[in-house]
PDB file of C-alpha atoms in Angstrom:
ATOM      1  CA  MET A  33      -8.957 -25.363  -0.890  1.00 55.00           C
ATOM      2  CA  VAL A  34      -9.495 -22.921   1.916  1.00 63.00           C
ATOM      3  CA  GLY A  35     -13.142 -22.141   2.784  1.00 69.00           C
ATOM      4  CA  GLN A  36     -14.607 -18.768   3.128  1.00 71.00           C
ATOM      5  CA  GLY A  37     -14.937 -18.867   6.863  1.00 78.00           C
ATOM      6  CA  GLN A  38     -11.344 -19.638   7.473  1.00 85.00           C
ATOM      7  CA  PHE A  39     -10.563 -15.999   6.237  1.00 88.00           C
ATOM      8  CA  GLU A  40     -12.890 -14.343   8.826  1.00 88.00           C
ATOM      9  CA  PRO A  41     -10.341 -14.420  11.516  1.00 88.00           C
ATOM     10  CA  MET A  42      -7.856 -12.706   9.266  1.00 88.00           C
ATOM     11  CA  MET A  43     -10.439 -10.260   7.855  1.00 90.00           C
ATOM     12  CA  ASP A  44     -11.390  -9.417  11.401  1.00 90.00           C
ATOM     13  CA  VAL A  45      -7.452  -8.513  12.281  1.00 91.00           C
ATOM     14  CA  LEU A  46      -7.323  -6.497   8.967  1.00 91.00           C
ATOM     15  CA  ARG A  47     -10.272  -4.412   9.808  1.00 93.00           C
ATOM     16  CA  ALA A  48      -8.969  -3.494  13.338  1.00 94.00           C
ATOM     17  CA  LEU A  49      -5.806  -2.571  11.972  1.00 93.00           C
ATOM     18  CA  ALA A  50      -7.393  -0.231   9.038  1.00 93.00           C
ATOM     19  CA  GLU A  51      -7.883   2.380  11.089  1.00 94.00           C
ATOM     20  CA  PRO A  52      -5.006   4.951  11.514  1.00 93.00           C
ATOM     21  CA  THR A  53      -5.204   5.368  15.396  1.00 95.00           C
ATOM     22  CA  ARG A  54      -5.504   1.433  16.163  1.00 96.00           C
ATOM     23  CA  LEU A  55      -2.482   1.135  13.841  1.00 93.00           C
ATOM     24  CA  GLN A  56      -0.601   3.308  15.708  1.00 95.00           C
ATOM     25  CA  LEU A  57      -1.708   2.168  19.355  1.00 96.00           C
ATOM     26  CA  VAL A  58      -0.990  -1.466  17.959  1.00 95.00           C
ATOM     27  CA  TRP A  59       2.327  -0.108  16.762  1.00 94.00           C
ATOM     28  CA  ALA A  60       3.065   1.274  20.262  1.00 95.00           C
ATOM     29  CA  LEU A  61       1.903  -1.544  22.043  1.00 96.00           C
ATOM     30  CA  SER A  62       4.074  -4.175  20.026  1.00 93.00           C
ATOM     31  CA  THR A  63       7.033  -3.014  21.638  1.00 91.00           C
ATOM     32  CA  ARG A  64       5.961  -2.566  25.336  1.00 94.00           C
ATOM     33  CA  GLU A  65       2.697  -2.287  27.537  1.00 96.00           C
ATOM     34  CA  HIS A  66       1.471   1.145  27.987  1.00 97.00           C
ATOM     35  CA  SER A  67      -1.481   2.429  30.281  1.00 97.00           C
ATOM     36  CA  VAL A  68      -4.544   4.313  28.370  1.00 96.00           C
ATOM     37  CA  SER A  69      -3.105   7.609  29.414  1.00 96.00           C
ATOM     38  CA  GLU A  70       0.307   7.053  27.820  1.00 97.00           C
ATOM     39  CA  LEU A  71      -1.374   5.736  24.688  1.00 97.00           C
ATOM     40  CA  ALA A  72      -3.642   8.883  24.310  1.00 97.00           C
ATOM     41  CA  GLU A  73      -0.464  11.125  24.721  1.00 97.00           C
ATOM     42  CA  LEU A  74       1.178   9.156  22.200  1.00 95.00           C
ATOM     43  CA  VAL A  75      -1.305   8.988  19.427  1.00 95.00           C
ATOM     44  CA  GLY A  76      -2.652  12.642  20.156  1.00 96.00           C
ATOM     45  CA  ALA A  77      -6.367  11.783  21.314  1.00 96.00           C
ATOM     46  CA  HIS A  78      -8.671  11.954  24.317  1.00 97.00           C
ATOM     47  CA  VAL A  79      -8.494   9.239  26.570  1.00 96.00           C
ATOM     48  CA  ALA A  80     -12.250   8.092  25.844  1.00 97.00           C
ATOM     49  CA  ALA A  81     -11.312   7.778  21.996  1.00 97.00           C
ATOM     50  CA  VAL A  82      -8.137   5.676  22.791  1.00 97.00           C
ATOM     51  CA  SER A  83     -10.336   3.663  25.232  1.00 96.00           C
ATOM     52  CA  GLN A  84     -13.074   2.644  22.401  1.00 97.00           C
ATOM     53  CA  HIS A  85     -10.139   2.007  19.890  1.00 97.00           C
ATOM     54  CA  LEU A  86      -8.569  -0.549  22.464  1.00 97.00           C
ATOM     55  CA  ALA A  87     -11.824  -2.192  22.997  1.00 96.00           C
ATOM     56  CA  LYS A  88     -12.141  -2.933  19.162  1.00 95.00           C
ATOM     57  CA  LEU A  89      -8.315  -4.091  19.314  1.00 96.00           C
ATOM     58  CA  ARG A  90      -9.339  -6.425  22.088  1.00 95.00           C
ATOM     59  CA  GLU A  91     -12.363  -7.675  20.212  1.00 93.00           C
ATOM     60  CA  ALA A  92     -10.033  -8.596  17.520  1.00 92.00           C
ATOM     61  CA  GLY A  93      -7.501 -10.245  19.851  1.00 93.00           C
ATOM     62  CA  LEU A  94      -4.934  -8.007  19.044  1.00 95.00           C
ATOM     63  CA  VAL A  95      -4.412  -6.681  22.674  1.00 96.00           C
ATOM     64  CA  ALA A  96      -4.517  -8.013  25.852  1.00 97.00           C
ATOM     65  CA  THR A  97      -4.937  -6.080  29.478  1.00 96.00           C
ATOM     66  CA  ARG A  98      -3.142  -6.199  32.888  1.00 95.00           C
ATOM     67  CA  ARG A  99      -4.854  -4.562  36.015  1.00 95.00           C
ATOM     68  CA  ASP A 100      -2.633  -2.739  38.329  1.00 95.00           C
ATOM     69  CA  GLY A 101      -4.719  -1.374  41.031  1.00 94.00           C
ATOM     70  CA  THR A 102      -7.019   1.247  39.182  1.00 93.00           C
ATOM     71  CA  ARG A 103      -4.848   1.384  36.168  1.00 92.00           C
ATOM     72  CA  ILE A 104      -5.130  -0.900  33.360  1.00 94.00           C
ATOM     73  CA  PHE A 105      -2.073  -1.648  30.922  1.00 97.00           C
ATOM     74  CA  TYR A 106      -2.549  -2.699  27.613  1.00 97.00           C
ATOM     75  CA  ARG A 107       0.171  -4.864  25.660  1.00 97.00           C
ATOM     76  CA  ALA A 108       0.253  -6.897  22.309  1.00 96.00           C
ATOM     77  CA  ALA A 109      -1.600 -10.271  23.000  1.00 95.00           C
ATOM     78  CA  THR A 110       1.093 -12.167  20.870  1.00 93.00           C
ATOM     79  CA  PRO A 111       4.750 -11.630  20.107  1.00 91.00           C
ATOM     80  CA  HIS A 112       3.658 -12.279  16.266  1.00 92.00           C
ATOM     81  CA  LEU A 113       1.904  -8.763  16.110  1.00 92.00           C
ATOM     82  CA  SER A 114       5.339  -7.188  15.727  1.00 91.00           C
ATOM     83  CA  VAL A 115       6.438  -9.360  12.699  1.00 92.00           C
ATOM     84  CA  LEU A 116       2.866  -8.807  11.127  1.00 92.00           C
ATOM     85  CA  LEU A 117       3.863  -4.746  11.535  1.00 91.00           C
ATOM     86  CA  ASP A 118       7.514  -5.256  10.193  1.00 90.00           C
ATOM     87  CA  GLN A 119       5.984  -7.290   7.125  1.00 91.00           C
ATOM     88  CA  LEU A 120       3.384  -4.271   6.621  1.00 90.00           C
ATOM     89  CA  VAL A 121       6.159  -1.885   6.436  1.00 88.00           C
ATOM     90  CA  VAL A 122       7.845  -4.074   3.771  1.00 88.00           C
ATOM     91  CA  VAL A 123       4.577  -4.533   1.797  1.00 88.00           C
ATOM     92  CA  SER A 124       3.498  -1.272   1.896  1.00 88.00           C
ATOM     93  CA  GLY A 125       6.978   0.221   0.988  1.00 87.00           C
ATOM     94  CA  HIS A 126       7.170  -1.979  -2.109  1.00 81.00           C
ATOM     95  CA  VAL A 127       3.907  -1.195  -3.241  1.00 85.00           C
ATOM     96  CA  SER A 128       4.561   2.659  -2.718  1.00 86.00           C
ATOM     97  CA  GLY A 129       7.533   2.327  -4.312  1.00 82.00           C
ATOM     98  CA  GLU A 130       9.638   3.499  -1.607  1.00 82.00           C
ATOM     99  CA  LEU A 131      11.384   0.350  -1.082  1.00 75.00           C
ATOM    100  CA  ASP A 132      13.049  -1.204  -4.183  1.00 72.00           C
ATOM    101  CA  LEU A 133      12.802  -5.001  -3.156  1.00 62.00           C
ATOM    102  CA  PRO A 134      13.116  -7.977  -5.264  1.00 62.00           C
ATOM    103  CA  GLN A 135      10.424  -9.416  -7.061  1.00 61.00           C
ATOM    104  CA  PRO A 136       9.685 -12.740  -5.463  1.00 61.00           C
ATOM    105  CA  ALA A 137      10.091 -15.901  -8.052  1.00 63.00           C
ATOM    106  CA  PRO A 138       6.901 -16.814  -9.623  1.00 67.00           C
ATOM    107  CA  PRO A 139       5.388 -20.179  -8.369  1.00 66.00           C
ATOM    108  CA  ALA A 140       6.858 -23.181 -10.416  1.00 61.00           C
ATOM    109  CA  ALA A 141       4.463 -24.821 -12.926  1.00 58.00           C
ATOM    110  CA  PRO A 142       4.004 -28.560 -12.403  1.00 56.00           C
ATOM    111  CA  ALA A 143       6.313 -30.591 -14.435  1.00 51.00           C
ATOM    112  CA  THR A 144       4.834 -32.769 -16.737  1.00 54.00           C
ATOM    113  CA  GLY A 145       6.336 -35.418 -19.359  1.00 56.00           C
ATOM    114  CA  THR A 146      10.100 -35.763 -20.138  1.00 59.00           C
ATOM    115  CA  ALA A 147      10.790 -32.503 -17.928  1.00 55.00           C
ATOM    116  CA  ALA A 148       9.282 -33.900 -14.912  1.00 52.00           C
ATOM    117  CA  ALA A 149      11.099 -37.507 -15.297  1.00 55.00           C
ATOM    118  CA  ALA A 150      14.488 -35.310 -15.503  1.00 56.00           C
ATOM    119  CA  ALA A 151      13.732 -33.404 -12.351  1.00 52.00           C
ATOM    120  CA  ARG A 152      12.727 -36.447 -10.432  1.00 52.00           C
ATOM    121  CA  ARG A 153      16.038 -38.173 -11.916  1.00 56.00           C
ATOM    122  CA  THR A 154      18.190 -34.949 -10.763  1.00 51.00           C
ATOM    123  CA  ALA A 155      16.322 -34.659  -7.224  1.00 48.00           C
ATOM    124  CA  ALA A 156      16.823 -38.440  -6.674  1.00 47.00           C
ATOM    125  CA  SER A 157      20.395 -38.262  -7.457  1.00 48.00           C
ATOM    126  CA  ARG A 158      21.219 -35.504  -5.202  1.00 45.00           C
ATOM    127  CA  ALA A 159      19.351 -37.125  -2.413  1.00 44.00           C
ATOM    128  CA  ARG A 160      21.697 -40.501  -2.775  1.00 43.00           C
ATOM    129  CA  PRO A 161      24.657 -40.508  -0.983  1.00 44.00           C
ATOM    130  CA  ALA A 162      28.174 -40.292  -2.493  1.00 44.00           C
ATOM    131  CA  ARG A 163      29.671 -43.504  -3.600  1.00 44.00           C
ATOM    132  CA  GLY A 164      33.114 -44.407  -2.822  1.00 45.00           C
ATOM    133  CA  ARG A 165      35.260 -43.640   0.413  1.00 44.00           C
ATOM    134  CA  PRO A 166      33.497 -42.318   3.368  1.00 45.00           C
ATOM    135  CA  HIS A 167      34.785 -38.694   4.140  1.00 45.00           C
ATOM    136  CA  THR A 168      36.349 -38.266   7.181  1.00 47.00           C
ATOM    137  CA  ALA A 169      37.467 -34.917   9.051  1.00 47.00           C
ATOM    138  CA  GLY A 170      40.926 -33.927   8.179  1.00 49.00           C
ATOM    139  CA  ALA A 171      41.384 -36.114   5.139  1.00 44.00           C
TER     140      ALA A 171
END
């Protein structure tokens, strides 16, 4: 069972991404690094406001920095961030009805009794090597 405390890092990430400007910033940073002034222009906000958002994203571990002289450049802290964003697009499109995705298969119920025994026999027979002549290429 997953303990309550194990969800806290995930909740920190979700809280950080819940603000639209921060989500836009992470989206921009998932492809390449940007300076604060570039990011401010991209999201249409003041540099000071963008700096505050970036501080929250840094606290959540989502962005990293690189200093070049007096300028600080921001980038995604992990390449997995772009995967998360891709999945957010898919899930939000599905929820909104904009994407017509197939429903995932429901989890299989644990097999019991004779059905379980039959499933085990079938799985075991598939796992055994075939009897008879060994298969050779070109035969």
